[in-house]
Coordinates of C-alpha atoms and ligand atoms in Angstrom, one line a residue:
X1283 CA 10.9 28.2 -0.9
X1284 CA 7.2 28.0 -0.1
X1285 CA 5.6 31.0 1.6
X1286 CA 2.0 30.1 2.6
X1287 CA 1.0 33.9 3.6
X1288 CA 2.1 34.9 0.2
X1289 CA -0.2 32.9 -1.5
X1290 CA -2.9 34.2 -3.6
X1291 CA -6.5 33.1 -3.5
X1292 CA -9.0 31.2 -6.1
X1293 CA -7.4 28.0 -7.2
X1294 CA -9.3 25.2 -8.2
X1295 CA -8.1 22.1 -6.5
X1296 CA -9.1 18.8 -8.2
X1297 CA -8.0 15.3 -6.8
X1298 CA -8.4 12.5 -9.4
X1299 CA -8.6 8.9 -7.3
X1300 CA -9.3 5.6 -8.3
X1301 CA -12.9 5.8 -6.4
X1302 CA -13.9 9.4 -5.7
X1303 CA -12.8 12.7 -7.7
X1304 CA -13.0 15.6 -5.6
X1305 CA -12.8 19.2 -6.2
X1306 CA -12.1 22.2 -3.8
X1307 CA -11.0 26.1 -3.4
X1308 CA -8.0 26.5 -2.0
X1309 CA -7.4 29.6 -0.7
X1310 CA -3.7 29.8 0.5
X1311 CA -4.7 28.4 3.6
X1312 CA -7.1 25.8 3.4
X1313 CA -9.5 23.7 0.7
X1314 CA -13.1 25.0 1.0
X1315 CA -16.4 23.9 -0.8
X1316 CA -15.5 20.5 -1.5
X1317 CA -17.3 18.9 -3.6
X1318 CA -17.2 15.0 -4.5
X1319 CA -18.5 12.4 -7.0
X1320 CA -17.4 8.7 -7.8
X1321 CA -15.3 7.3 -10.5
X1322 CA -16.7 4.2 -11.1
X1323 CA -18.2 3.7 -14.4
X1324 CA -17.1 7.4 -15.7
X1325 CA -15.0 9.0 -18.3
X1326 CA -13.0 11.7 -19.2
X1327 CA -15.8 13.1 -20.6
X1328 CA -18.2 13.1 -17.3
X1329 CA -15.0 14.1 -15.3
X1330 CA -14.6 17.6 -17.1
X1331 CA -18.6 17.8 -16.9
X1332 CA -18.1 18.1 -13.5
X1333 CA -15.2 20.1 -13.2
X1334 CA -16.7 22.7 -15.2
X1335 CA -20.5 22.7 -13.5
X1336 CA -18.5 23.4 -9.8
X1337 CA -16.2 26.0 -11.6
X1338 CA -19.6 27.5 -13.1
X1339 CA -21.2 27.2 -9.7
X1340 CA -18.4 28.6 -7.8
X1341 CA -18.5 32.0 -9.0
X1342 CA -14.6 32.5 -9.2
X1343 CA -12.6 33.3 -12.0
X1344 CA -10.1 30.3 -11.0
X1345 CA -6.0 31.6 -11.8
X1346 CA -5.4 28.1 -12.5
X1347 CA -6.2 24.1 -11.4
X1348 CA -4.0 22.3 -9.6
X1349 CA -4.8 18.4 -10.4
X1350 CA -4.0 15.6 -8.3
X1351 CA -4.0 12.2 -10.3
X1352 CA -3.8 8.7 -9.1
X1353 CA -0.8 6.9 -11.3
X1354 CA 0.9 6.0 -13.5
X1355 CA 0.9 8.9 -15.5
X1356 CA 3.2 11.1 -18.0
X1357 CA 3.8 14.3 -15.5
X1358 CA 5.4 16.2 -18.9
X1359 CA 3.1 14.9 -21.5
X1360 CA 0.1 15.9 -19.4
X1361 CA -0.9 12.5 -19.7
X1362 CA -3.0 10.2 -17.2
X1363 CA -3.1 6.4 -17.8
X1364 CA -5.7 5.3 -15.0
X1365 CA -5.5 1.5 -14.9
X1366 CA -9.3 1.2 -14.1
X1367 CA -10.0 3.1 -17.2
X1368 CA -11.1 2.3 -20.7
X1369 CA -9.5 5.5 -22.3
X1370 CA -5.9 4.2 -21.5
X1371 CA -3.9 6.9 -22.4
X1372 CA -5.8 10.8 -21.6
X1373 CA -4.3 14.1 -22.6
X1374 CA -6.0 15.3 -19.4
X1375 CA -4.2 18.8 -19.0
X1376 CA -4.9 19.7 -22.9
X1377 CA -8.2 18.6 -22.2
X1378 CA -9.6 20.2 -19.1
X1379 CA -7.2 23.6 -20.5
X1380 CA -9.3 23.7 -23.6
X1381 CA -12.5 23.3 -21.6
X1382 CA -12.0 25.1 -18.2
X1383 CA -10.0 28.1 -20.0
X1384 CA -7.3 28.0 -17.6
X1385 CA -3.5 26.5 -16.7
X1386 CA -3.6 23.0 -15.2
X1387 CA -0.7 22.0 -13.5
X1388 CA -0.7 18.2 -13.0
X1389 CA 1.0 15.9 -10.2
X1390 CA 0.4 12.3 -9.2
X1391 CA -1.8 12.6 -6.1
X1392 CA 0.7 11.1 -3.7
X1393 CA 4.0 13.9 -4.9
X1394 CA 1.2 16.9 -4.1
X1395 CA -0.1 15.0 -1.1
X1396 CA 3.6 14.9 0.2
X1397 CA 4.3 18.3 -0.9
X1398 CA 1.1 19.3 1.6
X1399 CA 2.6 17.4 4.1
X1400 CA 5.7 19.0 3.7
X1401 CA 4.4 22.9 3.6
X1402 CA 1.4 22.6 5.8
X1403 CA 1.4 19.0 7.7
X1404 CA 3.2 17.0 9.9
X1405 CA 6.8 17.4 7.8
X1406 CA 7.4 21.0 7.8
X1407 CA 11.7 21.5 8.1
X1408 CA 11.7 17.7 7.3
X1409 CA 13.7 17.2 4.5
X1410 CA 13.5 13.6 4.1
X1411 CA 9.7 12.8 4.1
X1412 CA 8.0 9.6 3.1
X1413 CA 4.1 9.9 2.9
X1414 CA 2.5 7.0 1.9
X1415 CA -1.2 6.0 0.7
X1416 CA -3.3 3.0 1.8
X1417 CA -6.6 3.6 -0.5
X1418 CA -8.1 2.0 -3.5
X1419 CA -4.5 1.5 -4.7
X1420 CA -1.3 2.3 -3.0
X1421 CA 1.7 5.3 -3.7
X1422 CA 4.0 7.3 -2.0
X1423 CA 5.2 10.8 -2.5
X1424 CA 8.9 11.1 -1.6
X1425 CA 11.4 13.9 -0.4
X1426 CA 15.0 12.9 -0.3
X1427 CA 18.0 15.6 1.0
X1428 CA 14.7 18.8 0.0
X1429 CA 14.1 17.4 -3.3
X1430 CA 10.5 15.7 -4.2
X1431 CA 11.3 12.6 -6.3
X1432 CA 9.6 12.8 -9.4
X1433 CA 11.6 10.1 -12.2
X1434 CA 11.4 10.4 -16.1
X1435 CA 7.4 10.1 -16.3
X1436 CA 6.7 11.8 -12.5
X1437 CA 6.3 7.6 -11.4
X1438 CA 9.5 7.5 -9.1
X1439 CA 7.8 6.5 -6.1
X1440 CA 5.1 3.7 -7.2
X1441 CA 5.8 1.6 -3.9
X1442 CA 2.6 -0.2 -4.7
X1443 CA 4.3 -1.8 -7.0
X1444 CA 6.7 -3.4 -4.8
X1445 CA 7.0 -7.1 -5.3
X1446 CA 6.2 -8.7 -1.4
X1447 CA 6.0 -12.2 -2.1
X1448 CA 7.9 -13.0 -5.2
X1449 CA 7.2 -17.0 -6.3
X1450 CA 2.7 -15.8 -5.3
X1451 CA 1.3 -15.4 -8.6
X1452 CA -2.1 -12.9 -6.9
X1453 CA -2.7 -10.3 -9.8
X1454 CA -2.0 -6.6 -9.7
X1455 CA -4.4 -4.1 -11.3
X1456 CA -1.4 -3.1 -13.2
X1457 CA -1.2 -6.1 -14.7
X1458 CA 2.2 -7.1 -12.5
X1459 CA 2.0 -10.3 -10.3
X1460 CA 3.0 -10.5 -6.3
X1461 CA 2.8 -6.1 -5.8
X1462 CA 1.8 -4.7 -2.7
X1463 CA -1.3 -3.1 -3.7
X1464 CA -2.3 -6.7 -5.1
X1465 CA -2.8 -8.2 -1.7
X1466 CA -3.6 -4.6 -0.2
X1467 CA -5.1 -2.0 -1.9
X1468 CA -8.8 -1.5 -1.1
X1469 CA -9.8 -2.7 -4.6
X1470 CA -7.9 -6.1 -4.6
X1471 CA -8.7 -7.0 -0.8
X1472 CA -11.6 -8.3 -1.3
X1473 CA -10.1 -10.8 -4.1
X1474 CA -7.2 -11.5 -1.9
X1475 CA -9.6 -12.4 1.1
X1476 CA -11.4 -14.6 -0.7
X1477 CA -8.0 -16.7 -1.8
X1478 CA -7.7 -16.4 2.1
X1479 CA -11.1 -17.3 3.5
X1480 CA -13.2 -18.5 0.8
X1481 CA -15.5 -16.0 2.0
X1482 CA -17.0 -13.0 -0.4
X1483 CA -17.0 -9.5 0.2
X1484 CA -18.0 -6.4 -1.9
X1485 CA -15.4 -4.2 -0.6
X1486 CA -12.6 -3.9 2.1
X1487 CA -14.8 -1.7 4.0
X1488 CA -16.9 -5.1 4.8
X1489 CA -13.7 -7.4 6.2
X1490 CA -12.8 -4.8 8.4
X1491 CA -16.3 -4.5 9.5
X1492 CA -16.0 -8.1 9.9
X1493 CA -12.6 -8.0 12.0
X1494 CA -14.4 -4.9 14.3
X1495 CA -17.4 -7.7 14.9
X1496 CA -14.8 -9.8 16.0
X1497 CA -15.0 -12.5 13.1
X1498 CA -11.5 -14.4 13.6
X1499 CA -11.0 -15.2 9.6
X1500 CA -11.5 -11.4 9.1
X1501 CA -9.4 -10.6 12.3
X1502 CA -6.5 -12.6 11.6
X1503 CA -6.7 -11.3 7.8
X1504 CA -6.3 -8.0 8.9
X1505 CA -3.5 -8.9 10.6
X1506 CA -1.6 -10.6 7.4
X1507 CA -2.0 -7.1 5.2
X1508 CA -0.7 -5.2 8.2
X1509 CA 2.5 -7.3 8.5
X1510 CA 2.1 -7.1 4.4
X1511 CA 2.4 -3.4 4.6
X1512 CA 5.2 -3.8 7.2
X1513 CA 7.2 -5.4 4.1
X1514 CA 6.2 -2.8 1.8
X1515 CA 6.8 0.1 4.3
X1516 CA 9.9 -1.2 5.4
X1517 CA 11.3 -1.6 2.3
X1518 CA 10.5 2.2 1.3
X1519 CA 12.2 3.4 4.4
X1520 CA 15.4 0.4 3.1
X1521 CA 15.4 2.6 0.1
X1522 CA 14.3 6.2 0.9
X1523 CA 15.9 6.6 4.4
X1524 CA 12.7 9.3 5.9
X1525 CA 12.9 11.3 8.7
X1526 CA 9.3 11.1 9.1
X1527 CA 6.9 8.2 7.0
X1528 CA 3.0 9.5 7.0
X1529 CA 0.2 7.4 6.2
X1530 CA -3.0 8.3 4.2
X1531 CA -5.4 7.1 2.0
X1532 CA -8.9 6.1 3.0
X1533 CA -8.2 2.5 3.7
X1534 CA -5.9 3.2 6.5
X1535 CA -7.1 6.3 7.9
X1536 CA -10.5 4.8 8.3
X1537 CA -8.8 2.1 10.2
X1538 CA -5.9 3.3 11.8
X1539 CA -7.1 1.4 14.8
X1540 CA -6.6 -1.9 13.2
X1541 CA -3.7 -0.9 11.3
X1542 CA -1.4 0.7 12.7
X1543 CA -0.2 -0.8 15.9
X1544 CA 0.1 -4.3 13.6
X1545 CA 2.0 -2.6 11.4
X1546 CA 4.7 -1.5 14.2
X1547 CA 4.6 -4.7 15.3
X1548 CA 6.1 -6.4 12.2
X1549 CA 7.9 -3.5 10.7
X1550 CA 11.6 -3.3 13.1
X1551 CA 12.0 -7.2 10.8
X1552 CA 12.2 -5.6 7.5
X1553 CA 14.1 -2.5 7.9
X1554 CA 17.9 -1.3 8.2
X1555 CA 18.1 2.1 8.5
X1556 CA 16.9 4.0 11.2
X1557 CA 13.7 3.8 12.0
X1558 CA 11.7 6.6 11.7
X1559 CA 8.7 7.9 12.9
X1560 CA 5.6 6.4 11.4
X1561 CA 2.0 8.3 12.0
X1562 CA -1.2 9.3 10.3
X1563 CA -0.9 12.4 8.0
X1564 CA -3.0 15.0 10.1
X1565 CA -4.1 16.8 6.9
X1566 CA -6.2 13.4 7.0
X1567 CA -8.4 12.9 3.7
X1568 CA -8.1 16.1 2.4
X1569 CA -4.1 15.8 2.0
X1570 CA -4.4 15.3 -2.0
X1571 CA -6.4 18.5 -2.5
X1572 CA -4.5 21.1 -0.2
X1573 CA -1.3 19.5 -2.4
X1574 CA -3.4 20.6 -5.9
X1575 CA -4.3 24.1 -4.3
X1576 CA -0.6 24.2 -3.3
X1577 CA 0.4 23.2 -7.0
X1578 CA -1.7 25.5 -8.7
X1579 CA -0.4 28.3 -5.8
X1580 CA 3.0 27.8 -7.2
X1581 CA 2.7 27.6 -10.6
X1582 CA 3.1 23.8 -10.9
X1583 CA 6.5 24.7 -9.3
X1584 CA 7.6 21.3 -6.6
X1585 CA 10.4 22.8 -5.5
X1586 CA 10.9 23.2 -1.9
Ligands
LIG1641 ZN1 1.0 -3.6 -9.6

């Protein structure tokens, strides 16, 4: 059982996304000094540069690093496979262990983000707890009956992945055809949206600009991933059963507006179980880190 007050200071808290990695102190209540730089066009190499100039420039003698990783990865192996990646198969942990001098405890970023949720967010006593994230790709982090799901390779809960239109053929990062995250995540909307609209975008910050100027292409888009989501939200709460579903990820935190209410809308058609509560993780975008700090706190331990 997790006991925040007994939790001892100076961990280094690292959260490795698709678009941003971000590094903290957690200090058994909080993530502090956060520091951030993007992913794109990086590698490994520049990633443990950085990790190592804030651990220098912090002046702790870190216990440990909790790391946070965007999937799919190899939880026992120590092994991250990042899809946008040339390296496509990093011994991360044996790498940033060598270089940093200290334990690293890996998770995918979505089991620690539901693991902060459950200790310090919106879940505490909920047993069955479904956080989902809406970013640059999207994951989930699952608790069924007190137990986080992890599967043979820590991947048991890649809900991006979830096929949503089967006879589409719209291309997945992952390779897959007709997933979730092909139509939705934050790096294939803008592909999808041109399919849609004819109309090019750089990024999905720029259509929902477009739907907030009141653009009815980009309105009624927005409208088509939230009842998308629906279908890949319901059918996570078909096969996990939550108590509680949160929602992360900066995609839909930095449009919960748009989002959300859509997303209720649609959602009662796709599910059968019952429905649960659905509401943005109030740990907000910090949610991956506080789960790293809380990782490292506990010894890579996920047990609840
Ligand atoms: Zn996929």
């Amino acid at each position: 059982m997790f006991n925040v007050q007994t939790m001892v200071k100076e961990y280094l808290a690292v959260d490795l996304g698709a678009t941003n990695l971000r590094a903290g102190i957690w200090n058994g209540e909080r993530v502090t000094d956060k520091k951030k730089t993007s992913m794109v066009g990086i590698n490994v190499h520049q990633v443990v540069e950085f990790l190592k100039d804030y651990a220098l420039g912090s002046g702790y003698n870190f216990k440990s690093i909790g790391l946070a990783s965007a999937g799919p990865l190899d939880v026992k192996r120590g092994i991250i496979r990042p899809i946008n990646w040339i390296d496509k198969e990093i011994k991360i942990v044996k790498i940033l262990e060598e270089e940093l001098g200290v334990k690293v405890y890996l998770q995918n970023d979505c089991v620690a983000s539901v693991l902060a949720e459950r200790v310090m967010g919106a879940g505490k006593e909920i047993d069955n707890l479904l956080y989902i994230t809406m970013s640059t790709g999207i994951g989930a982090g699952v608790i069924v009956n007190g137990h986080i799901l992890l599967g043979k390779d820590g991947n048991a809960h890649e809900i991006g992945h979830l096929v949503v239109n089967y006879d589409d053929n719209i291309k997945c990062g992952c390779g897959g055809e007709s997933h979730w995250e092909a139509y939705c995540g934050g790096s294939s909307m803008p592909k999808f949206f041109k399919k849609y609209s004819g109309i090019d975008v750089a990024n999905s910050r720029e259509i929902f600009e477009k739907a907030r100027s009141g653009i009815s292409v980009a309105q009624n888009f927005v409208k088509l991933c939230s009842k998308i989501s629906a279908a890949g939200i319901g059918s996570a709460i078909n096969a996990y059963d939550p108590e509680l579903v949160t929602i992360g990820g900066s995609v839909f935190l930095n449009n919960v507006d748009l989002l959300l209410d859509e997303i209720n809308k649609w959602i009662k058609q796709y599910v059968i179980n019952k429905m649960p509560r659905i509401i943005p993780t109030p740990l907000d975008h910090d949610i991956p880190l506080i789960g790293a700090g809380i990782l490292a706190n506990n010894e890579g331990s996920i047990d609840l």
